[in-house]
mmCIF file of C-alpha atoms in Angstrom:
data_model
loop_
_atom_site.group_PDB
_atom_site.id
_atom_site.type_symbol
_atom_site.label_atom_id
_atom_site.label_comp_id
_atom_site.label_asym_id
_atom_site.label_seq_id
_atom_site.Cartn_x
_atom_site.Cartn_y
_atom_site.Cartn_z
ATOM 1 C CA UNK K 1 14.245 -17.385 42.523
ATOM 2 C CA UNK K 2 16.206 -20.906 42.230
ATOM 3 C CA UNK K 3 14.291 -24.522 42.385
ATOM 4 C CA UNK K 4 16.796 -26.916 43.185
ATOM 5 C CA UNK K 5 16.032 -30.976 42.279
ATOM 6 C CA UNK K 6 13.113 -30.218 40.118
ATOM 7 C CA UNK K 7 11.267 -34.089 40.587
ATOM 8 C CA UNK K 8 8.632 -32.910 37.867
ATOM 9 C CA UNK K 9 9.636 -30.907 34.775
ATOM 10 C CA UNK K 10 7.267 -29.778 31.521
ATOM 11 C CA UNK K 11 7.144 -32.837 28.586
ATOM 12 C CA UNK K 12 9.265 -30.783 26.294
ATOM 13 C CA UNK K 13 12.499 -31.456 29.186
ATOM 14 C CA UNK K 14 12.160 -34.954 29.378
ATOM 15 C CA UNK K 15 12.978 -35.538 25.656
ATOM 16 C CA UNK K 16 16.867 -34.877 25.690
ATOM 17 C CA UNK K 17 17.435 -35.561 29.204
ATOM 18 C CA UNK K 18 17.343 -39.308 27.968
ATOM 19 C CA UNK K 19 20.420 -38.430 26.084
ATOM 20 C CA UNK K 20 22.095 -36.723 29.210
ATOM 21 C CA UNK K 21 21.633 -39.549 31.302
ATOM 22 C CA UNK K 22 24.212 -41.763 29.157
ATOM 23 C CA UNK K 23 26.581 -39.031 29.479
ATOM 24 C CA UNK K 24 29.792 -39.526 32.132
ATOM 25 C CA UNK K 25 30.582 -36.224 33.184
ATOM 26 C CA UNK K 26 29.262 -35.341 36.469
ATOM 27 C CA UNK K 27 28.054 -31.604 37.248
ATOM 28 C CA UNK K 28 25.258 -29.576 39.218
ATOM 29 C CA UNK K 29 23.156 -27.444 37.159
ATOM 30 C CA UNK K 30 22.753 -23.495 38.042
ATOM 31 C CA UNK K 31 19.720 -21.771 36.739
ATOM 32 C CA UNK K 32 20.274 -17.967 36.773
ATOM 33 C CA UNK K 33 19.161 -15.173 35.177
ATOM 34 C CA UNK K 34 20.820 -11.524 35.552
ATOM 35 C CA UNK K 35 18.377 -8.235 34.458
ATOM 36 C CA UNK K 36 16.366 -5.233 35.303
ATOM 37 C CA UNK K 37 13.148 -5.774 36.880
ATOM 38 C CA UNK K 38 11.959 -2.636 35.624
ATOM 39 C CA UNK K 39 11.241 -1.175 32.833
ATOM 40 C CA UNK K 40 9.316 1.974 30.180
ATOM 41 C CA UNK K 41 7.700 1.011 27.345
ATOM 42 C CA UNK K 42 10.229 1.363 24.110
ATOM 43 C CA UNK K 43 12.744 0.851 25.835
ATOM 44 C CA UNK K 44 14.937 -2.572 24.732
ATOM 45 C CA UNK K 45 15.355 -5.631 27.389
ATOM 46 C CA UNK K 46 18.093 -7.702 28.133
ATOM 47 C CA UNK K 47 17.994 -10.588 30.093
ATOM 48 C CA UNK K 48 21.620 -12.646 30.500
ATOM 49 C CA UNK K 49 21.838 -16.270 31.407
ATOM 50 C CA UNK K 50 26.006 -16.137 30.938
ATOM 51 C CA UNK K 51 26.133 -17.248 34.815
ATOM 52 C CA UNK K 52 24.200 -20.286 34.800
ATOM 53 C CA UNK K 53 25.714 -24.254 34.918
ATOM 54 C CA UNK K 54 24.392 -27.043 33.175
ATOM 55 C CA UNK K 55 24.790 -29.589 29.159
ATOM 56 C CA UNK K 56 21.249 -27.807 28.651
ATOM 57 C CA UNK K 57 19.644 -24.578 29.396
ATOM 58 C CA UNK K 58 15.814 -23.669 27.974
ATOM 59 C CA UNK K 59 14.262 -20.022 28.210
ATOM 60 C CA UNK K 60 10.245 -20.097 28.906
ATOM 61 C CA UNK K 61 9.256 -17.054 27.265
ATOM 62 C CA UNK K 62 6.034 -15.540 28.194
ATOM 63 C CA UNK K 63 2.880 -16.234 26.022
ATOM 64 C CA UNK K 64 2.836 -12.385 25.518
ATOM 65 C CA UNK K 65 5.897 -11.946 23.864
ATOM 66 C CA UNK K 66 5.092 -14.859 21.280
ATOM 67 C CA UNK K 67 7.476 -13.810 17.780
ATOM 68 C CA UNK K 68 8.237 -10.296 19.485
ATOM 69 C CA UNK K 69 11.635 -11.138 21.238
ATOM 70 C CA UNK K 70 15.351 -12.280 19.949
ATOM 71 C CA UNK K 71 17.873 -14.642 21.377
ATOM 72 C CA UNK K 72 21.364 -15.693 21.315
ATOM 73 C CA UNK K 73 23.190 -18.074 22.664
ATOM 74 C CA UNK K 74 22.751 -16.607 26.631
ATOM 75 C CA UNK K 75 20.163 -13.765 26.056
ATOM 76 C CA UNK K 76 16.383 -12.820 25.419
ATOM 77 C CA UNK K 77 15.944 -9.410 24.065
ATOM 78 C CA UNK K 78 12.648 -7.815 23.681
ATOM 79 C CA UNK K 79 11.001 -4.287 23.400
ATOM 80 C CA UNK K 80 7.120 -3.797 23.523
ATOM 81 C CA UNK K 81 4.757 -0.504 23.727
ATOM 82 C CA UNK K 82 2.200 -1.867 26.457
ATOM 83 C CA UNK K 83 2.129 -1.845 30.180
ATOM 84 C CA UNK K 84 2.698 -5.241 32.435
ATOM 85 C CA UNK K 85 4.584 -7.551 33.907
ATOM 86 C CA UNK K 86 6.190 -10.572 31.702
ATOM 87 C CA UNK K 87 7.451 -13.852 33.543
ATOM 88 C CA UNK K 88 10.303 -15.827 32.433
ATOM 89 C CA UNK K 89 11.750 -18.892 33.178
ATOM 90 C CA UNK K 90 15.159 -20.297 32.679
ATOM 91 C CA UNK K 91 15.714 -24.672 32.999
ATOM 92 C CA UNK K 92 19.442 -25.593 33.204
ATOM 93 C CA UNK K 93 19.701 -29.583 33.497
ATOM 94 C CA UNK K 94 23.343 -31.157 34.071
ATOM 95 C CA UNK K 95 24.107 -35.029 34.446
ATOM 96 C CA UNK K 96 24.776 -36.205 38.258
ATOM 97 C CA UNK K 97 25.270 -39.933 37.607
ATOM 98 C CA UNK K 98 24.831 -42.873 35.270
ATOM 99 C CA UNK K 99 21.131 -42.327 35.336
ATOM 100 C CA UNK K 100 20.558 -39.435 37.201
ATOM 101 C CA UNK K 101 20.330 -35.452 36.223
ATOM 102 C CA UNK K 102 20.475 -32.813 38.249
ATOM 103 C CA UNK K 103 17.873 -29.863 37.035
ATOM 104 C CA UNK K 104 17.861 -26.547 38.348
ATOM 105 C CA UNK K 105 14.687 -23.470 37.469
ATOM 106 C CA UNK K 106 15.442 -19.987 37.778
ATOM 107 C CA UNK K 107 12.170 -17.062 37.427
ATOM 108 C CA UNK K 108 12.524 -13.458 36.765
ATOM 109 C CA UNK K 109 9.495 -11.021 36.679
ATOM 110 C CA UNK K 110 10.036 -7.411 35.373
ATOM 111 C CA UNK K 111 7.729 -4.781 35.142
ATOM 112 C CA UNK K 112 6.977 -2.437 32.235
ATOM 113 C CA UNK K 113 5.881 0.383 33.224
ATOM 114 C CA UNK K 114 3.793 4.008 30.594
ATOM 115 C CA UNK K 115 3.150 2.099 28.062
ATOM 116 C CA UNK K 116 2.372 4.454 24.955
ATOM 117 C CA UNK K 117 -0.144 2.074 23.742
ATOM 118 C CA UNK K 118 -2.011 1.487 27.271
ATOM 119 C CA UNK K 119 -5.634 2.151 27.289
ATOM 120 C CA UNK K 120 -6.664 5.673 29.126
ATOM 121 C CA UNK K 121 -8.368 5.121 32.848
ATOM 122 C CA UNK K 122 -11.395 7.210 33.078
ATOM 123 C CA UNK K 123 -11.472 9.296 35.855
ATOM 124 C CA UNK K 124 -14.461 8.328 38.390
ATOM 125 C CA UNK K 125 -15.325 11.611 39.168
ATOM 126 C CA UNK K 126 -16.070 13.145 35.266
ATOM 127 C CA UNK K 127 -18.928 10.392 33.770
ATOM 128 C CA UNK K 128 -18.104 11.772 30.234
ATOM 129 C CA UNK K 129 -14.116 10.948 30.372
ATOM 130 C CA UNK K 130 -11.383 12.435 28.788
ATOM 131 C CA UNK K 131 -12.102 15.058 26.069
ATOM 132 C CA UNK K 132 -9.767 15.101 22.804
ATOM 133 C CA UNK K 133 -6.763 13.429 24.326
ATOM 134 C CA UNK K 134 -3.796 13.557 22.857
ATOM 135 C CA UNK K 135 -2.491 10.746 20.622
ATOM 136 C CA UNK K 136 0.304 9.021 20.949
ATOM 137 C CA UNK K 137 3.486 10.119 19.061
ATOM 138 C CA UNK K 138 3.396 6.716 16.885
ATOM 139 C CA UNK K 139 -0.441 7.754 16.007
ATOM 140 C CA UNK K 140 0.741 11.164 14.751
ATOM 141 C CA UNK K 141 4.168 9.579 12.764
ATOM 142 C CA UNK K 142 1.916 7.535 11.015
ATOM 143 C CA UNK K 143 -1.146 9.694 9.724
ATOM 144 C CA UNK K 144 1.721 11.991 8.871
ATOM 145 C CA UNK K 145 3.200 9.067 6.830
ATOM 146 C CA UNK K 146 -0.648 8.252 5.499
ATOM 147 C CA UNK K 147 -1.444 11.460 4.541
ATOM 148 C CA UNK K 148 2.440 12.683 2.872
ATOM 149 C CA UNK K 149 1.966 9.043 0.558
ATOM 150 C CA UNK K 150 -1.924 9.886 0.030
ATOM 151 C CA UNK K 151 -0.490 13.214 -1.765
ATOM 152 C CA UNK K 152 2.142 11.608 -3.963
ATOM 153 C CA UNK K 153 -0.835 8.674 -5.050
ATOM 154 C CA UNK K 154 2.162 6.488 -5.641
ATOM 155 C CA UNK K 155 1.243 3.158 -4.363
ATOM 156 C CA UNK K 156 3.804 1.205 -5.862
ATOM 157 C CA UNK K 157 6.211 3.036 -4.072
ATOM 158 C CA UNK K 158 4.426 2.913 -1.184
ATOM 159 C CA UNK K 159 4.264 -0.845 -0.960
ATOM 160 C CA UNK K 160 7.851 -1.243 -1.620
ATOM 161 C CA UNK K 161 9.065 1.448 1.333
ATOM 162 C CA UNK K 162 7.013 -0.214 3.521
ATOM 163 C CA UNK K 163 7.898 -3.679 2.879
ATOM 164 C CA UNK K 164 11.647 -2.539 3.153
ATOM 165 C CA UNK K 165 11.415 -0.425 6.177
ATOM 166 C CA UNK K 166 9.461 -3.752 7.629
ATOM 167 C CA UNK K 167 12.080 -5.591 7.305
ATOM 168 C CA UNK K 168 14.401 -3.457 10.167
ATOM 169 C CA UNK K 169 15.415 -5.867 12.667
ATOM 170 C CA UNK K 170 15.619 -4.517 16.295
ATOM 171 C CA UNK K 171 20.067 -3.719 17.458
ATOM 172 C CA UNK K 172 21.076 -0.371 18.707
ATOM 173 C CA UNK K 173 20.050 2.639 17.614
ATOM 174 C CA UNK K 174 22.654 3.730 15.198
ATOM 175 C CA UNK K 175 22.710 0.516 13.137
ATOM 176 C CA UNK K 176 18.842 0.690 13.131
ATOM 177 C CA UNK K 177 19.093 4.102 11.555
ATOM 178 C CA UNK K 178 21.884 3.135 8.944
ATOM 179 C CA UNK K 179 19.466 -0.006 8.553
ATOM 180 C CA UNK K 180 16.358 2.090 7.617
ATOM 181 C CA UNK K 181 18.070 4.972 5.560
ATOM 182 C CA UNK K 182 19.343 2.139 3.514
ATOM 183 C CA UNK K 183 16.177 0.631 2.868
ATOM 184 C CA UNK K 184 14.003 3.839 1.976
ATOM 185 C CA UNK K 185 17.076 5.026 -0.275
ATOM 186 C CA UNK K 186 17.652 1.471 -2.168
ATOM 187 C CA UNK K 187 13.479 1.683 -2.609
ATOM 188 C CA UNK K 188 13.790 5.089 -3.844
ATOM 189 C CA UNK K 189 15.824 3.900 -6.433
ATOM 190 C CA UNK K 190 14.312 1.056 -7.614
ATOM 191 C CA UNK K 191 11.352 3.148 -9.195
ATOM 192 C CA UNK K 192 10.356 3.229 -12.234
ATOM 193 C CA UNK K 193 8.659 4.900 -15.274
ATOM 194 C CA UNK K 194 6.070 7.857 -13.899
ATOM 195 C CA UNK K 195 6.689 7.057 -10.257
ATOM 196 C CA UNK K 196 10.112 8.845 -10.777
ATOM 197 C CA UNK K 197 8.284 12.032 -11.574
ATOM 198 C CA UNK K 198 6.739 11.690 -8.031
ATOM 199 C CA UNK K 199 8.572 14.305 -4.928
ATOM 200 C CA UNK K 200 8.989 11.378 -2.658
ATOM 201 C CA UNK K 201 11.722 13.394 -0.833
ATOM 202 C CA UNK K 202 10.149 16.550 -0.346
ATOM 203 C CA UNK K 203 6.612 15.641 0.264
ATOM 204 C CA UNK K 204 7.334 12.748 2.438
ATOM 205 C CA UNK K 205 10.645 11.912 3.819
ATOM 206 C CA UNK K 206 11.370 15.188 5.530
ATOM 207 C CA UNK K 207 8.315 15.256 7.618
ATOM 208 C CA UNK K 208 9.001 11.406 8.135
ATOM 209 C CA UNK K 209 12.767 12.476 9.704
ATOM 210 C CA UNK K 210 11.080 15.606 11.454
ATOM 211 C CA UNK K 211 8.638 13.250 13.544
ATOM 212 C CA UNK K 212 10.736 10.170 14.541
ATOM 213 C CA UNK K 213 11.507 11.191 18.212
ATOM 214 C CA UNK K 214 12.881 8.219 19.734
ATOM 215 C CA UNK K 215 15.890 7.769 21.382
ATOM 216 C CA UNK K 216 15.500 3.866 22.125
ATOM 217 C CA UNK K 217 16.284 0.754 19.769
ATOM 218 C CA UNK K 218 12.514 0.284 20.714
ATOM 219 C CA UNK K 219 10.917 3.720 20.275
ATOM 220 C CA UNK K 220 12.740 3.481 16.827
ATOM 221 C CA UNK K 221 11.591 0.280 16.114
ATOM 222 C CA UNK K 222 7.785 1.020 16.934
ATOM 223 C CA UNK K 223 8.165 4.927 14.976
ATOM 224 C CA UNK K 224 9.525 2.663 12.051
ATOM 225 C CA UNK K 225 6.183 0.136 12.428
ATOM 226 C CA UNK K 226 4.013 3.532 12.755
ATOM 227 C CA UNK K 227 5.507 4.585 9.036
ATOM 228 C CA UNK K 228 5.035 1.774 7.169
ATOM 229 C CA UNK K 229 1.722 0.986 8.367
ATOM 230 C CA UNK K 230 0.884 5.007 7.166
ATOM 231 C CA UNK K 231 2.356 3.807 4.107
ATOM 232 C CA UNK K 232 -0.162 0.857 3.702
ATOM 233 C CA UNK K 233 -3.155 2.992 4.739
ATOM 234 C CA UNK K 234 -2.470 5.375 1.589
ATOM 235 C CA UNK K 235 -2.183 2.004 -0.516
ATOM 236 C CA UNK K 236 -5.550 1.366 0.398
ATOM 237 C CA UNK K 237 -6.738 5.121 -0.445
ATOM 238 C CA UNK K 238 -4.746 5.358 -3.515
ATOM 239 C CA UNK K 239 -6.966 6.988 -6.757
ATOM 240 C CA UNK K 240 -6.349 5.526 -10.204
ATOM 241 C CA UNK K 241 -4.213 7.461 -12.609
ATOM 242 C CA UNK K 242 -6.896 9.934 -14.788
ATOM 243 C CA UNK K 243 -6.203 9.022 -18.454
ATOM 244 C CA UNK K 244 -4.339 11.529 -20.576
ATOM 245 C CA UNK K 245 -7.141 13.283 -22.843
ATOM 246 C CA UNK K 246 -7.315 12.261 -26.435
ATOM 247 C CA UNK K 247 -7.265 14.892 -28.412
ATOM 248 C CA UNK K 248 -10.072 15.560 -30.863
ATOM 249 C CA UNK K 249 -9.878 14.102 -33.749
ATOM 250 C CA UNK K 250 -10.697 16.330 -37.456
ATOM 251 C CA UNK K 251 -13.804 15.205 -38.826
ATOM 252 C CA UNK K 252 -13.932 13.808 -42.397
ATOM 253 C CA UNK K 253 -14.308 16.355 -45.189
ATOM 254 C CA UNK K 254 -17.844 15.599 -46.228
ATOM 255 C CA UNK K 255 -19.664 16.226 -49.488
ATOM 256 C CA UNK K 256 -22.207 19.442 -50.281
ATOM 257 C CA UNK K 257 -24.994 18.884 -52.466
ATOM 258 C CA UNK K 258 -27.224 22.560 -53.084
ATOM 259 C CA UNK K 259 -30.635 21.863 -54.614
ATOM 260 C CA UNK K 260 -32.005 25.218 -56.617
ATOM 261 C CA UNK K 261 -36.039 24.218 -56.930
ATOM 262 C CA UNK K 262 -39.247 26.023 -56.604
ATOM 263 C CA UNK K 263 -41.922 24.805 -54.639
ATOM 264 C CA UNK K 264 -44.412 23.828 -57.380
ATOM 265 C CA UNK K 265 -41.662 21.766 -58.706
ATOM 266 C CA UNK K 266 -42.965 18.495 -58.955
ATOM 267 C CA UNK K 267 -39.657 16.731 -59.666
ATOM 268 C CA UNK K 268 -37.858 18.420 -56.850
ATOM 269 C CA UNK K 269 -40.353 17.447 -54.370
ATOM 270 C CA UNK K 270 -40.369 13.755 -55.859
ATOM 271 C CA UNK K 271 -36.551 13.791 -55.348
ATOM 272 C CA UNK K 272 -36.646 15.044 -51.649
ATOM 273 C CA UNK K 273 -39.110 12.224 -50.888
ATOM 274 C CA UNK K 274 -36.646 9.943 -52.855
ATOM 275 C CA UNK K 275 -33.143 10.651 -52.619
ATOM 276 C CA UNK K 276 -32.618 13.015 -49.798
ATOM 277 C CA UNK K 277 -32.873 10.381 -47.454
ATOM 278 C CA UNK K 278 -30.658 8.069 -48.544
ATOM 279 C CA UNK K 279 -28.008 10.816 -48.980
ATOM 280 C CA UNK K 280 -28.592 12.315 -45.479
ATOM 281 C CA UNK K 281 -27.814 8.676 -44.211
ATOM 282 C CA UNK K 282 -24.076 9.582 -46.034
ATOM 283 C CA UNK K 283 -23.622 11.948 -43.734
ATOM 284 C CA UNK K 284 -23.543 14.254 -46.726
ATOM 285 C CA UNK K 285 -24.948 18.387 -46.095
ATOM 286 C CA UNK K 286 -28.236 19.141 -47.983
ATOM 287 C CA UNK K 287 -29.390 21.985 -48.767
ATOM 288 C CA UNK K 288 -32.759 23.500 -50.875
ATOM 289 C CA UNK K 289 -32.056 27.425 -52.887
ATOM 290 C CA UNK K 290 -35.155 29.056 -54.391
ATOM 291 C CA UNK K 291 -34.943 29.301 -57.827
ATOM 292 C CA UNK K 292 -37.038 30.013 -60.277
ATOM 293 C CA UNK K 293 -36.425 27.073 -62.776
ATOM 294 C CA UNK K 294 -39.001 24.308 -63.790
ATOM 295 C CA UNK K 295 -36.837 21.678 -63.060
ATOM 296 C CA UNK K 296 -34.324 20.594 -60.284
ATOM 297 C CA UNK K 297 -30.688 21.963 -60.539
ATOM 298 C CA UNK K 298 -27.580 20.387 -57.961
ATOM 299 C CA UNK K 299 -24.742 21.354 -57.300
ATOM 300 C CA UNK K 300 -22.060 19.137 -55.661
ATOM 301 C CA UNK K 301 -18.812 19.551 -53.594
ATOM 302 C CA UNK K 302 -17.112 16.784 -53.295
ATOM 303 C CA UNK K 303 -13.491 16.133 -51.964
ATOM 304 C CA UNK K 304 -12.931 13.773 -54.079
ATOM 305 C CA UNK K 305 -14.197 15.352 -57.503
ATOM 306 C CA UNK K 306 -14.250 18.986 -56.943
ATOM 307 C CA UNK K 307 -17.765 20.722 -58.033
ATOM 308 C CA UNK K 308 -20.102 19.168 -60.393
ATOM 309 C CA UNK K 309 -23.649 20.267 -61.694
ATOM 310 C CA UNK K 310 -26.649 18.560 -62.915
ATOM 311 C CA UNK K 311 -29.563 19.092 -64.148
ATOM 312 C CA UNK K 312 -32.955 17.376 -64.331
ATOM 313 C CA UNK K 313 -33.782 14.309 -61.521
ATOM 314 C CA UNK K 314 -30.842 12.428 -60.745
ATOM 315 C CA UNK K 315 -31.623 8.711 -58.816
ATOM 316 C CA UNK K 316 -29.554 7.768 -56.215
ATOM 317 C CA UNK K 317 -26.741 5.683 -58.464
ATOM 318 C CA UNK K 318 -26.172 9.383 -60.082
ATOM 319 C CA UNK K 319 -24.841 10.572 -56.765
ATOM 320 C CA UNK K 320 -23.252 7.093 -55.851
ATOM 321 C CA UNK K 321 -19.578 8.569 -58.126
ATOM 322 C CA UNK K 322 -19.445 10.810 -55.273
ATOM 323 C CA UNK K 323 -18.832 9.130 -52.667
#
């Protein structure tokens, strides 16, 4: 649909049709913009305004498709997974005089039609809804991405394949696939240290390739957005590395001290009560033998000095040497 002689255009217009208006060249602007009207979900968009006249020519793009749609010189191109209708507008202004511009506004409407993200419609007749339904395809790609990434509890990795695979730019299909299996093979190889032990190719990539399905720029653009986003879930699950054991170290050789006493030795039991304390709190090993002599006998194993006997009480400073 064409509106010819506009008398009332948005703010945004009247800014550079001051600068037309000095301009000699006289025209008569054409406002027209070639494309589907329909449309599936995935499926990439094209609308072409090669055929319209005018010095200026401004796409208003729908609200909906805010940062989700490209554009060159005479197109809009934009894929999306949801349902609905999405109104454009095209403005093509060219000078008719000295002081006079002649501004022409073209619409097109076009209908996207199953959605794979479009909420289900409960059935009147069964209260309790759908049971179970099947997720989408983009659901399944991505727990399968999740859970594959979970496994390998490499999150390093993970953040860098889905940084690079997020940064696919929508084209045809071919160069989107080129695009992708050079990003996931230049992260590969970026790794480092133990995340090069981990089977990244194996354990995730093949069951990547085995669910992408699509067979639109679109499709493959959303399956891509499905993987990476698996990939940030695991990041988020990731478990910490388990330290590597230590291994146990050998204890200290420790000194052996045998006591030979009797028990109505009066000097032995004044050196228990004395001494054996302080040597116990040398972590040294003590030890009492029957015997059948009068006074206290030791004997001592020490790493340091080899076996040594006494006889008689010995203080505490006797025993000191041996440490």
């Amino acid at each position: 649909m064409a509106l010819k002689n506009q008398s009332t255009v948005t703010l945004w217009l009247s800014m550079f049709l001051g600068a037309l208006l000095c301009a000699t060249a006289f025209g008569e602007a054409v406002a027209k913009i070639d494309g589907p009207e329909t449309s599936e979900a995935g499926n990439l968009v094209v609308l072409n305004s090669g055929n319209s006249k005018g010095h200026v020519k401004r796409w208003i793009i729908p609200p909906a498709l805010e940062n989700r749609y490209i554009q060159t010189e005479s197109q809009i191109a934009f894929s999306v997974r949801e349902s609905g209708e999405f109104r454009f507008a095209l403005v093509a202004v060219d000078v008719t005089g000295e002081a006079t511009a002649d501004v022409d506004v073209a619409t097109h409407t076009i209908a996207i039609t199953n959605g794979i993200c479009d909420p289900v419609t409960p059935d009147p007749s069964d209260p309790d809804g759908p049971t179970n339904p099947d997720p989408p395809a983009n659901s399944q790609l991505r727990e399968i991405s999740r859970d594959a990434a979970a496994k390998l509890n490499d999150p390093t990795t993970a953040s860098a394949l889905a940084a690079a695979i997020s940064a696919v730019n929508l084209g045809t299909l071919d160069a989107m696939k080129a695009d992708a299996q050079a990003a996931i093979e230049s992260a590969l190889l970026e790794r480092k240290g133990a995340s090069r032990d981990a089977d990244w190719l194996s354990t995730w990539r093949r069951p990547i390739n085995d669910g992408i399905k699509a067979t639109t720029p679109g499709g493959f653009l959303a399956d891509l957005q499905a993987i990476a986003s698996g990939l940030i879930d695991s990041v988020g699950s990731a478990k910490p590395p388990v330290p590597a054991p230590v291994p146990d170290q050998p204890s200290a050789p420790k000194t052996f001290v045998t006591m030979f006493s009797r028990p109505d030795c009066s000097w032995c039991n004044r050196w228990k009560s004395e001494v054996w304390p302080t040597l116990e709190s040398w972590d040294w090993e003590l030890k009492e033998v029957f015997s059948t002599q009068s006074v206290p006998q030791f004997e001592i194993a020490s790493p340091g000095f080899g076996v040594a006997k006494m006889t008689g009480f010995q203080d505490v400073e006797k025993f000191r040497k041996f440490k």
